Amino acid sequence: MSLTGQLIEITDSNRHEIEAIPQLQDMLNGQYSRQRYINFLIQLYPIVSHFCPLMAAAASRCADRYHELRAYLYTHVMEEKDHERMVLDDLESMYVDTSFVSEQTPCPPVQAMLSFNYHAINTVDPHCVLGMIYVLEIVSSVYGGRVAQAISRNVNLPLSQGFSFLESHAVLDDEHLGELRKVMQSVQDGDLEDRVMNSVSVNFYLFRQVLGYTETH
């Protein structure tokens, strides 16, 4: 099966599993409180703040023969830089003191997700970063706008007050996803395809744990 076919198959399967998570159902169905949303943004912050450093780490490990991946990562870092500030701005729009957020220890699923990606990039292959990027782009483009609108209605706040990160990514990521697919389709080596697909699978799994974590904590 081609890499594109594998991506379609694994994405469809994981979307079903993601949509079965009670937390996401509450988000989409307007049953998510202001405090739960604040907790979610705080939990999301370290993933966003490490997104560009992870891509930079992968770019630094690209041999010259991987120039297409390296060029894509250079561009994508510039597009995504400072987005952690958007998360903090959204929290501050909800009157949260954010001075502690960057110093807080990430929850265990977030630690696992970040650790896996740094390990895969540094010791397996820089192309593994594509799995993380793909999963985050898919999740944000499919659910970001819907979640922002549903929660804003439920807590009776405008989208401009606390939802800029989710809302902006729902608009931007369709274009990003097209660029990402081009880079992924350039991966021709069978072993390399396997590494990328493993990263996609693991990142989907770990992000599901991130989404579900605050249901019981």
Short mmCIF file of C-alpha atoms in Angstrom, two decimals:
data_model
loop_
_atom_site.label_atom_id
_atom_site.label_comp_id
_atom_site.label_asym_id
_atom_site.label_seq_id
_atom_site.Cartn_x
_atom_site.Cartn_y
_atom_site.Cartn_z
CA MET A 1 0.00 0.00 0.00
CA SER A 2 1.25 3.50 -0.84
CA LEU A 3 2.14 5.96 1.90
CA THR A 4 -0.92 8.01 0.96
CA GLY A 5 -3.14 4.95 1.29
CA GLN A 6 -1.63 4.09 4.65
CA LEU A 7 -2.21 7.64 5.88
CA ILE A 8 -5.87 7.57 4.86
CA GLU A 9 -6.39 4.23 6.57
CA ILE A 10 -4.68 5.14 9.82
CA THR A 11 -6.30 8.59 9.93
CA ASP A 12 -9.80 7.18 9.49
CA SER A 13 -9.19 4.59 12.20
CA ASN A 14 -7.81 7.11 14.66
CA ARG A 15 -10.52 9.68 14.02
CA HIS A 16 -13.08 7.10 15.18
CA GLU A 17 -11.06 6.49 18.34
CA ILE A 18 -10.51 10.20 18.99
CA GLU A 19 -14.20 10.97 18.56
CA ALA A 20 -15.06 8.29 21.12
CA ILE A 21 -13.13 10.12 23.84
CA PRO A 22 -15.64 11.60 26.34
CA GLN A 23 -13.66 14.84 26.68
CA LEU A 24 -13.82 15.56 22.95
CA GLN A 25 -17.51 14.67 22.89
CA ASP A 26 -18.11 17.19 25.66
CA MET A 27 -16.12 19.80 23.73
CA LEU A 28 -18.07 19.27 20.51
CA ASN A 29 -21.47 19.01 22.20
CA GLY A 30 -21.22 22.24 24.20
CA GLN A 31 -20.80 20.51 27.55
CA TYR A 32 -17.35 21.85 28.36
CA SER A 33 -17.05 24.36 31.18
CA ARG A 34 -14.81 27.41 31.26
CA GLN A 35 -12.56 25.80 33.90
CA ARG A 36 -12.18 22.58 31.93
CA TYR A 37 -11.24 24.61 28.86
CA ILE A 38 -8.65 26.54 30.89
CA ASN A 39 -7.21 23.25 32.12
CA PHE A 40 -7.06 21.98 28.54
CA LEU A 41 -5.13 25.04 27.33
CA ILE A 42 -2.65 24.70 30.19
CA GLN A 43 -2.19 21.04 29.32
CA LEU A 44 -1.77 21.91 25.62
CA TYR A 45 0.81 24.64 26.22
CA PRO A 46 3.98 22.48 26.42
CA ILE A 47 3.10 20.69 23.17
CA VAL A 48 2.75 24.04 21.43
CA SER A 49 5.89 25.49 23.02
CA HIS A 50 7.98 22.46 21.96
CA PHE A 51 6.56 22.26 18.43
CA CYS A 52 9.13 24.59 16.84
CA PRO A 53 12.09 23.26 18.87
CA LEU A 54 11.21 19.73 17.71
CA MET A 55 11.07 20.82 14.08
CA ALA A 56 14.36 22.73 14.49
CA ALA A 57 15.97 19.63 15.99
CA ALA A 58 14.82 17.58 13.00
CA ALA A 59 16.07 20.18 10.52
CA SER A 60 19.48 20.20 12.19
CA ARG A 61 19.77 16.45 11.62
CA CYS A 62 18.80 16.48 7.94
CA ALA A 63 21.60 15.38 5.63
CA ASP A 64 21.92 17.29 2.35
CA ARG A 65 20.03 14.52 0.53
CA TYR A 66 17.02 15.43 2.69
CA HIS A 67 16.97 19.02 1.46
CA GLU A 68 13.22 18.92 0.75
CA LEU A 69 12.39 18.01 4.34
CA ARG A 70 14.87 20.56 5.67
CA ALA A 71 13.43 23.37 3.52
CA TYR A 72 9.88 22.45 4.59
CA LEU A 73 10.87 22.52 8.26
CA TYR A 74 12.60 25.90 7.93
CA THR A 75 9.41 27.37 6.45
CA HIS A 76 7.09 25.68 8.91
CA VAL A 77 9.08 26.85 11.94
CA MET A 78 8.64 30.44 10.76
CA GLU A 79 4.88 29.88 10.32
CA GLU A 80 4.43 28.31 13.75
CA LYS A 81 6.81 30.39 15.86
CA ASP A 82 5.40 32.20 18.90
CA HIS A 83 2.12 30.27 18.78
CA GLU A 84 2.62 29.37 22.43
CA ARG A 85 2.07 33.09 23.05
CA MET A 86 -1.38 32.70 21.51
CA VAL A 87 -2.21 30.02 24.10
CA LEU A 88 -1.08 32.32 26.91
CA ASP A 89 -3.06 35.22 25.42
CA ASP A 90 -6.19 33.05 25.35
CA LEU A 91 -5.67 32.13 29.00
CA GLU A 92 -5.13 35.75 29.93
CA SER A 93 -8.33 36.67 28.07
CA MET A 94 -10.05 34.43 30.61
CA TYR A 95 -8.34 36.25 33.48
CA VAL A 96 -5.85 33.47 34.23
CA ASP A 97 -2.49 34.42 35.73
CA THR A 98 -0.16 32.67 33.29
CA SER A 99 3.09 33.28 35.17
CA PHE A 100 3.17 29.63 36.30
CA VAL A 101 2.22 27.96 33.01
CA SER A 102 5.63 27.68 31.38
CA GLU A 103 7.19 26.36 34.62
CA GLN A 104 4.57 23.71 35.30
CA THR A 105 5.52 20.06 34.81
CA PRO A 106 3.55 18.69 31.83
CA CYS A 107 1.06 15.93 32.52
CA PRO A 108 2.35 12.36 31.94
CA PRO A 109 0.84 11.88 28.44
CA VAL A 110 2.35 15.17 27.27
CA GLN A 111 5.73 14.20 28.72
CA ALA A 112 5.48 10.87 26.88
CA MET A 113 4.54 12.57 23.60
CA LEU A 114 7.40 15.06 23.78
CA SER A 115 9.91 12.43 24.88
CA PHE A 116 8.96 10.07 22.07
CA ASN A 117 9.35 12.76 19.42
CA TYR A 118 12.69 14.05 20.67
CA HIS A 119 13.95 10.46 20.87
CA ALA A 120 12.70 9.52 17.40
CA ILE A 121 14.12 12.65 15.78
CA ASN A 122 17.51 12.35 17.46
CA THR A 123 18.10 8.59 17.39
CA VAL A 124 15.88 7.09 14.65
CA ASP A 125 15.47 9.55 11.75
CA PRO A 126 14.62 13.25 11.35
CA HIS A 127 11.70 12.27 9.10
CA CYS A 128 9.93 11.00 12.23
CA VAL A 129 8.99 14.62 12.93
CA LEU A 130 6.48 14.32 10.08
CA GLY A 131 4.36 12.00 12.20
CA MET A 132 3.98 14.58 14.95
CA ILE A 133 3.29 17.40 12.50
CA TYR A 134 0.74 15.32 10.57
CA VAL A 135 -1.22 14.32 13.67
CA LEU A 136 -1.34 17.84 15.11
CA GLU A 137 -2.33 19.35 11.75
CA ILE A 138 -5.10 16.77 11.26
CA VAL A 139 -6.52 17.18 14.76
CA SER A 140 -6.45 20.99 14.68
CA SER A 141 -7.90 21.34 11.17
CA VAL A 142 -10.69 18.81 11.74
CA TYR A 143 -11.68 19.73 15.30
CA GLY A 144 -10.14 23.09 16.23
CA GLY A 145 -12.81 25.39 14.79
CA ARG A 146 -15.72 23.17 15.87
CA VAL A 147 -14.38 22.92 19.42
CA ALA A 148 -13.77 26.68 19.67
CA GLN A 149 -17.29 27.53 18.49
CA ALA A 150 -19.01 24.96 20.71
CA ILE A 151 -17.17 25.94 23.88
CA SER A 152 -17.49 29.68 23.23
CA ARG A 153 -21.27 29.27 22.95
CA ASN A 154 -21.43 27.16 26.09
CA VAL A 155 -19.43 29.59 28.25
CA ASN A 156 -21.05 32.62 26.59
CA LEU A 157 -17.80 34.22 25.41
CA PRO A 158 -16.97 35.52 21.92
CA LEU A 159 -14.38 33.65 19.86
CA SER A 160 -12.11 36.68 20.21
CA GLN A 161 -11.96 36.17 23.99
CA GLY A 162 -9.96 33.02 24.64
CA PHE A 163 -10.23 31.00 21.43
CA SER A 164 -7.71 32.55 19.06
CA PHE A 165 -5.33 29.58 19.06
CA LEU A 166 -7.92 26.95 18.15
CA GLU A 167 -9.81 29.17 15.74
CA SER A 168 -6.74 30.35 13.83
CA HIS A 169 -5.41 26.84 13.39
CA ALA A 170 -8.71 25.62 12.00
CA VAL A 171 -8.33 28.19 9.22
CA LEU A 172 -4.59 27.90 8.58
CA ASP A 173 -4.04 24.19 8.75
CA ASP A 174 -5.84 23.18 5.53
CA GLU A 175 -3.04 24.85 3.59
CA HIS A 176 -0.39 23.46 5.93
CA LEU A 177 -1.77 19.96 5.46
CA GLY A 178 -1.43 20.22 1.69
CA GLU A 179 2.22 21.27 2.02
CA LEU A 180 2.87 18.47 4.51
CA ARG A 181 1.37 15.81 2.26
CA LYS A 182 3.69 16.85 -0.57
CA VAL A 183 6.70 16.35 1.68
CA MET A 184 5.42 13.01 2.94
CA GLN A 185 4.76 11.81 -0.61
CA SER A 186 8.41 12.53 -1.44
CA VAL A 187 9.42 9.76 0.99
CA GLN A 188 10.15 6.84 -1.32
CA ASP A 189 12.39 4.53 0.72
CA GLY A 190 10.45 1.61 2.24
CA ASP A 191 12.25 1.63 5.58
CA LEU A 192 11.80 5.38 5.84
CA GLU A 193 8.09 5.06 5.09
CA ASP A 194 7.82 2.56 7.94
CA ARG A 195 9.51 4.97 10.35
CA VAL A 196 7.20 7.82 9.34
CA MET A 197 4.10 5.65 9.64
CA ASN A 198 5.22 4.39 13.05
CA SER A 199 5.60 8.00 14.17
CA VAL A 200 2.10 8.80 12.87
CA SER A 201 0.66 5.82 14.78
CA VAL A 202 2.46 6.61 18.03
CA ASN A 203 1.58 10.31 17.88
CA PHE A 204 -2.10 9.54 17.29
CA TYR A 205 -2.03 7.16 20.25
CA LEU A 206 -0.26 9.62 22.54
CA PHE A 207 -2.45 12.56 21.59
CA ARG A 208 -5.52 10.46 22.40
CA GLN A 209 -4.04 9.99 25.89
CA VAL A 210 -3.52 13.75 26.15
CA LEU A 211 -7.13 14.43 25.21
CA GLY A 212 -8.50 11.87 27.65
CA TYR A 213 -6.22 12.65 30.58
CA THR A 214 -8.22 15.44 32.19
CA GLU A 215 -11.37 13.34 32.21
CA THR A 216 -10.16 11.70 35.41
CA HIS A 217 -7.49 14.15 36.68
#
